[in-house]
PDB file of C-alpha atoms in Angstrom:
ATOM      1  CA  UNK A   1       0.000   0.000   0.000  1.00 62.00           C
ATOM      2  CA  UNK A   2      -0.582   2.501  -1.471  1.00 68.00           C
ATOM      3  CA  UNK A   3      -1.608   0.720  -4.575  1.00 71.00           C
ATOM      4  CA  UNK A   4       1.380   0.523  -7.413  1.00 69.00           C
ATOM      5  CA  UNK A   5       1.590  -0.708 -11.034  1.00 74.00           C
ATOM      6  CA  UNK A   6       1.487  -3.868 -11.172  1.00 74.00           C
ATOM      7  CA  UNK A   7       3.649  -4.178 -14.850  1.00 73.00           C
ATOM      8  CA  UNK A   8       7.420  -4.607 -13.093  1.00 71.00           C
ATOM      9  CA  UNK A   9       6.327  -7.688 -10.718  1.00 74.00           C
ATOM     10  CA  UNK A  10       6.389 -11.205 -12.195  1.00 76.00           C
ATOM     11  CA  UNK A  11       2.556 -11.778 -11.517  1.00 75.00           C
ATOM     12  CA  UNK A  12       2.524 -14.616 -13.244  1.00 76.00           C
ATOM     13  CA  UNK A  13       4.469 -16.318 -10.517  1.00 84.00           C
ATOM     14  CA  UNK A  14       1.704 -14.959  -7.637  1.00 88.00           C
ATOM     15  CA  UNK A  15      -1.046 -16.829  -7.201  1.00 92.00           C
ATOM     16  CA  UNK A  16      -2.587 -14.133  -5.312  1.00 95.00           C
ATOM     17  CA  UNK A  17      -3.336 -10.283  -4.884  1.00 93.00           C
ATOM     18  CA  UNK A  18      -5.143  -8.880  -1.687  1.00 95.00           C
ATOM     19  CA  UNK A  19      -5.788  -5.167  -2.063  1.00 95.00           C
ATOM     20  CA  UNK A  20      -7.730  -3.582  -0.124  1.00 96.00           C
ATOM     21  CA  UNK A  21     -11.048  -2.027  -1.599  1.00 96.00           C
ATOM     22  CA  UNK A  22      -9.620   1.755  -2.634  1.00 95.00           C
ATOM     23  CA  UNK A  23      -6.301  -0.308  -3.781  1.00 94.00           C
ATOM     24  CA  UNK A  24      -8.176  -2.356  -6.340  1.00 96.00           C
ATOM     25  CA  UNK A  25     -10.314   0.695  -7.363  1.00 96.00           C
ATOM     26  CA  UNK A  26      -7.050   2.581  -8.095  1.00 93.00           C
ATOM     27  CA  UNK A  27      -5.632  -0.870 -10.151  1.00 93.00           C
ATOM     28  CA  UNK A  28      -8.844  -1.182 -12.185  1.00 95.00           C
ATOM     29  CA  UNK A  29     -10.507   1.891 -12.328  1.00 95.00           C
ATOM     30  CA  UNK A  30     -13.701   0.767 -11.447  1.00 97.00           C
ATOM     31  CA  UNK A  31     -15.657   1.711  -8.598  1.00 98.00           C
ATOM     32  CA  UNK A  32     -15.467  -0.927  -5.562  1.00 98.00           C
ATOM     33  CA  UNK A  33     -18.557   0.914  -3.576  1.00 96.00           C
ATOM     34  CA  UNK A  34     -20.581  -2.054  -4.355  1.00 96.00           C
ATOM     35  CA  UNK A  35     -20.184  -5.880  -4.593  1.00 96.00           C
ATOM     36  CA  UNK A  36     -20.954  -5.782  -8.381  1.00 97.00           C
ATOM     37  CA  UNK A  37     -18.842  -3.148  -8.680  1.00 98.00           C
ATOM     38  CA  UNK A  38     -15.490  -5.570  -6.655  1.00 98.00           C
ATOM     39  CA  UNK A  39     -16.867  -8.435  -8.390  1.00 98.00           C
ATOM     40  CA  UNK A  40     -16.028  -6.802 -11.860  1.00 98.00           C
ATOM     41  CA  UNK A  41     -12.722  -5.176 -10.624  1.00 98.00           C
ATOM     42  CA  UNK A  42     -11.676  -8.544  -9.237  1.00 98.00           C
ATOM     43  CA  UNK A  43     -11.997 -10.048 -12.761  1.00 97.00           C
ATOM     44  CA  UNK A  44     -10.876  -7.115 -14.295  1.00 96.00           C
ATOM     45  CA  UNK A  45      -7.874  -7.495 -11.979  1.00 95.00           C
ATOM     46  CA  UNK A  46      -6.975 -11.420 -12.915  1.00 94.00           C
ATOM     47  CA  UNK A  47      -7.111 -10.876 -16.575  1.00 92.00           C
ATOM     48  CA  UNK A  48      -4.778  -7.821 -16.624  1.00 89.00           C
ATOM     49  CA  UNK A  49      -2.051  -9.064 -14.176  1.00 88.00           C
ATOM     50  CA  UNK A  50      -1.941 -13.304 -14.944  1.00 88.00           C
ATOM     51  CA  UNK A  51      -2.485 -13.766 -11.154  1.00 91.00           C
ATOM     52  CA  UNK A  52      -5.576 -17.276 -10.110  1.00 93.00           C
ATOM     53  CA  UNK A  53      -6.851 -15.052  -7.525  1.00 96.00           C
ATOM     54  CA  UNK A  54      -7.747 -11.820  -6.092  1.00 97.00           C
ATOM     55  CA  UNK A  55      -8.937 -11.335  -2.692  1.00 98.00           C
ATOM     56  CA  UNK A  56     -10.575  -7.863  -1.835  1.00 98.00           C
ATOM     57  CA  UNK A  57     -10.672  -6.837   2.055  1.00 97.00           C
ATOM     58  CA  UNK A  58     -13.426  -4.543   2.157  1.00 96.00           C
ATOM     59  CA  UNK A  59     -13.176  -3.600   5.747  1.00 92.00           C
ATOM     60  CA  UNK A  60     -16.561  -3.677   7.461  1.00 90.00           C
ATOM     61  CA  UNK A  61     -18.135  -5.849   4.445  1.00 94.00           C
ATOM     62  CA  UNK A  62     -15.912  -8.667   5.407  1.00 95.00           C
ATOM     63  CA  UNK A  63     -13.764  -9.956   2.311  1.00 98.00           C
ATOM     64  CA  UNK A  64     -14.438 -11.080  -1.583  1.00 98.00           C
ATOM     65  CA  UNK A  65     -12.303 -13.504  -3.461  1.00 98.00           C
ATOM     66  CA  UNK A  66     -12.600 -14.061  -7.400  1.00 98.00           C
ATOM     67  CA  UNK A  67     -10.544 -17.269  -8.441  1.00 95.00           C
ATOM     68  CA  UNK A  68     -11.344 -16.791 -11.702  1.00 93.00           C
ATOM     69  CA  UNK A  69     -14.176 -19.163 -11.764  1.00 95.00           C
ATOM     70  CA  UNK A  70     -16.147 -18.508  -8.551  1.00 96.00           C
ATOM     71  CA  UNK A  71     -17.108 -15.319  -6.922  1.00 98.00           C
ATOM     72  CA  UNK A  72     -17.639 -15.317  -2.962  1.00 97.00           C
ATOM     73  CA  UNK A  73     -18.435 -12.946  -0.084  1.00 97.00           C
ATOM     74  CA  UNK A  74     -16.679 -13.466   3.384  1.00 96.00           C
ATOM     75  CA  UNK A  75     -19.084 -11.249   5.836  1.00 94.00           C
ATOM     76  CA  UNK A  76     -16.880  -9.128   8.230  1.00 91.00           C
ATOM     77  CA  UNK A  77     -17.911  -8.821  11.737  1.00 91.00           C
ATOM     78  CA  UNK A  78     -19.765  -6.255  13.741  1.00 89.00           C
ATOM     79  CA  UNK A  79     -17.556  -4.406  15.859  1.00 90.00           C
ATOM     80  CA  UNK A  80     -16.670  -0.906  17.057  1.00 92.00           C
ATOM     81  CA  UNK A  81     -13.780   0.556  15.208  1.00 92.00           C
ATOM     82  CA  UNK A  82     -11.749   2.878  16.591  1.00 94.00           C
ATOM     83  CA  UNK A  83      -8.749   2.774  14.099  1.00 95.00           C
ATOM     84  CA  UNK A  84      -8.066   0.927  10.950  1.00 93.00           C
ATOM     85  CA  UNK A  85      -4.347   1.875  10.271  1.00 92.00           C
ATOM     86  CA  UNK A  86      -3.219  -1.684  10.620  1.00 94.00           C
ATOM     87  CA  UNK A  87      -6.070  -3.602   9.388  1.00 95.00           C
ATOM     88  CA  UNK A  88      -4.650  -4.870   6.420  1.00 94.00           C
ATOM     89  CA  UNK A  89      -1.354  -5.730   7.868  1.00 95.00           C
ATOM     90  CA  UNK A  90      -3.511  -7.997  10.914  1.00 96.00           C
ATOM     91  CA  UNK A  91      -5.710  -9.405   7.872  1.00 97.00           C
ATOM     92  CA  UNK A  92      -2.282 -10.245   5.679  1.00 97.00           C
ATOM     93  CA  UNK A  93      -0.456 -11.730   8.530  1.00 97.00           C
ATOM     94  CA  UNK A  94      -3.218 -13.797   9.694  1.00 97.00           C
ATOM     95  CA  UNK A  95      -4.191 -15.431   6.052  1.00 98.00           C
ATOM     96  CA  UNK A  96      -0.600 -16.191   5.606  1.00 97.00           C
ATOM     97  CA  UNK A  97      -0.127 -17.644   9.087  1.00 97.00           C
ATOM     98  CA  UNK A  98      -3.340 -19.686   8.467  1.00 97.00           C
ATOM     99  CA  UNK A  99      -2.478 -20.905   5.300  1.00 97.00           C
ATOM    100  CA  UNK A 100       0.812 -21.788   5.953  1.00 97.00           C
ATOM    101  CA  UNK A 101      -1.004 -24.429   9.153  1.00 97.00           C
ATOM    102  CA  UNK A 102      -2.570 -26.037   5.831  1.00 97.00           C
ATOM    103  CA  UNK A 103      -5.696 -24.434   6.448  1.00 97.00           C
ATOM    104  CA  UNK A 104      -7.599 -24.418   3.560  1.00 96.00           C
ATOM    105  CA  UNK A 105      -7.924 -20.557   1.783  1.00 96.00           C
ATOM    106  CA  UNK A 106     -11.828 -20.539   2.419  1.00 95.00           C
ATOM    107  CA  UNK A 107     -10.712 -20.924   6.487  1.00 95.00           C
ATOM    108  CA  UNK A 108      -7.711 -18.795   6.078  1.00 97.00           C
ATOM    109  CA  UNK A 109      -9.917 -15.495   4.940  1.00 97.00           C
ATOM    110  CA  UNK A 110     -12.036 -16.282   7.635  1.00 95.00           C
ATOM    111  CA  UNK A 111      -9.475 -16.381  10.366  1.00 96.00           C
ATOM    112  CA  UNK A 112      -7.614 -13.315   8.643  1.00 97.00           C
ATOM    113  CA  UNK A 113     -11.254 -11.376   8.807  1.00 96.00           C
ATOM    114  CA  UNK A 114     -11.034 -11.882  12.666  1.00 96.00           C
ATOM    115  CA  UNK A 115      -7.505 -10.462  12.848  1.00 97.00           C
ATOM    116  CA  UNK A 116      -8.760  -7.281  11.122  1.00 96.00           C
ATOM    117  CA  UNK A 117     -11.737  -6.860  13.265  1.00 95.00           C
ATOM    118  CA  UNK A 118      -9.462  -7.161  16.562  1.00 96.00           C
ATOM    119  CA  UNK A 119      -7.418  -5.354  14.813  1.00 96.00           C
ATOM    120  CA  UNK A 120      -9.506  -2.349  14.362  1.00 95.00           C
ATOM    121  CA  UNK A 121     -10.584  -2.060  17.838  1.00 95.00           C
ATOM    122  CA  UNK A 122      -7.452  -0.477  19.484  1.00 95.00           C
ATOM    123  CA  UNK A 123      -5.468   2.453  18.015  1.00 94.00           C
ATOM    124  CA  UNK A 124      -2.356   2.205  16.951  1.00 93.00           C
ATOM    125  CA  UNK A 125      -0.392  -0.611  14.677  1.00 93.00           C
ATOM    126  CA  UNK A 126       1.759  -3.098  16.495  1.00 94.00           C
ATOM    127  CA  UNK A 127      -0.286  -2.484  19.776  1.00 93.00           C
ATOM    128  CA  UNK A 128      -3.369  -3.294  17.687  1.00 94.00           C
ATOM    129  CA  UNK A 129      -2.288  -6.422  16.720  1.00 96.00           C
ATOM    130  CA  UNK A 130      -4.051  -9.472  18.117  1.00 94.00           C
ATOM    131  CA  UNK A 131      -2.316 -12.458  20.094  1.00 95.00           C
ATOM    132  CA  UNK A 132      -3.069 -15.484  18.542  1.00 95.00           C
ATOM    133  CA  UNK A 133      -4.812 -17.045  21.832  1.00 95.00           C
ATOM    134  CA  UNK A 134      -7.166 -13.741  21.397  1.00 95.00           C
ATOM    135  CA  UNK A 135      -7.741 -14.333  17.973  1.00 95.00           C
ATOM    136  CA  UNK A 136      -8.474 -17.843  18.354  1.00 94.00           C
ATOM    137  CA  UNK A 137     -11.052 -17.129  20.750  1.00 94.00           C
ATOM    138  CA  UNK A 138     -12.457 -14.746  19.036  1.00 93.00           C
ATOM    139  CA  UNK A 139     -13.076 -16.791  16.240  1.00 92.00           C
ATOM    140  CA  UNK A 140     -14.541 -19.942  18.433  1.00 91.00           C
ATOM    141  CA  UNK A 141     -16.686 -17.285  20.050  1.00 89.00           C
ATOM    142  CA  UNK A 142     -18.058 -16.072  16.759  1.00 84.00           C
ATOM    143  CA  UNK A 143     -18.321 -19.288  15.169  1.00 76.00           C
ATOM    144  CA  UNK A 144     -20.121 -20.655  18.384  1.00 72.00           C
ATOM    145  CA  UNK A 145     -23.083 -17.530  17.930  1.00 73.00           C
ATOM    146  CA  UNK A 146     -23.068 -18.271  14.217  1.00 63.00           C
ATOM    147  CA  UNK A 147     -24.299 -22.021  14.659  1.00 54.00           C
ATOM    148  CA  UNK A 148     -27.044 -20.601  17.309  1.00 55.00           C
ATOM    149  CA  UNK A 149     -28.242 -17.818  14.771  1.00 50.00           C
ATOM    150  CA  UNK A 150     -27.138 -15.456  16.821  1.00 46.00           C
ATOM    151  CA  UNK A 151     -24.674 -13.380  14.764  1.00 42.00           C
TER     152      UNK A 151
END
């Protein structure tokens, strides 16, 4: 971040981008203020830089990831924000820590959503980030009111 050109990195090596919502408006130059709107971009995205995938982190709207063949929506959570300066950075860390446990990229966004909602709770950027015993509760807790219908 900020969003760069993309036409001096090998991209056909990555297998996946993760800009953030205003990064992948700024790539594409379409608008990203609705889900048709980061669907398109997304696509948009894949075909111009020979990446599989693109995952959008849309803050508060959770995350969207276009593999080229499939479309889905990761719903955020509902917290209180109180500073989003390291969002990204707790959502990055996370998905790569996740993945890297051989979770599969479907659990990985879901865990690295959780990061960037702890994230965003505290002001600041290293002091914002979450421990991973927080962050693993966190997501128990959540997934625990999902199966009872409460979230």
């Amino acid at each position: 971040a900020p969003a760069q050109t993309l036409a001096q990195l090998p991209t056909q090596r990555i297998w996946l981008i993760t800009p953030n919502e205003h990064e992948l408006e700024s790539l594409t130059g379409i608008s990203t203020d609705d889900n048709a709107g980061i669907q398109k971009a997304c696509r948009l995205l894949i075909e111009k830089s020979g990446t599989r995938a693109v995952l959008c982190k849309a803050g508060r709207r959770g995350a969207f990831l276009d593999d080229g063949h499939r479309f889905q929506h990761f719903p955020g959570y509902e917290i209180c924000p109180v500073d989003s300066t390291a969002a990204g950075d707790a959502f990055n860390g996370a998905l790569a820590v996740a993945l890297s446990e051989d979770k599969s990229l479907q659990e990985a966004i879901g865990i690295a959503n959780a990061a960037g909602a702890l994230c965003v709770t505290r002001p600041g950027a290293q002091q914002s980030m979450p421990w991973r015993e927080e962050l693993d509760n966190f997501v128990k807790t959540e997934n625990l009111k999902g199966q009872q219908g409460l979230v």
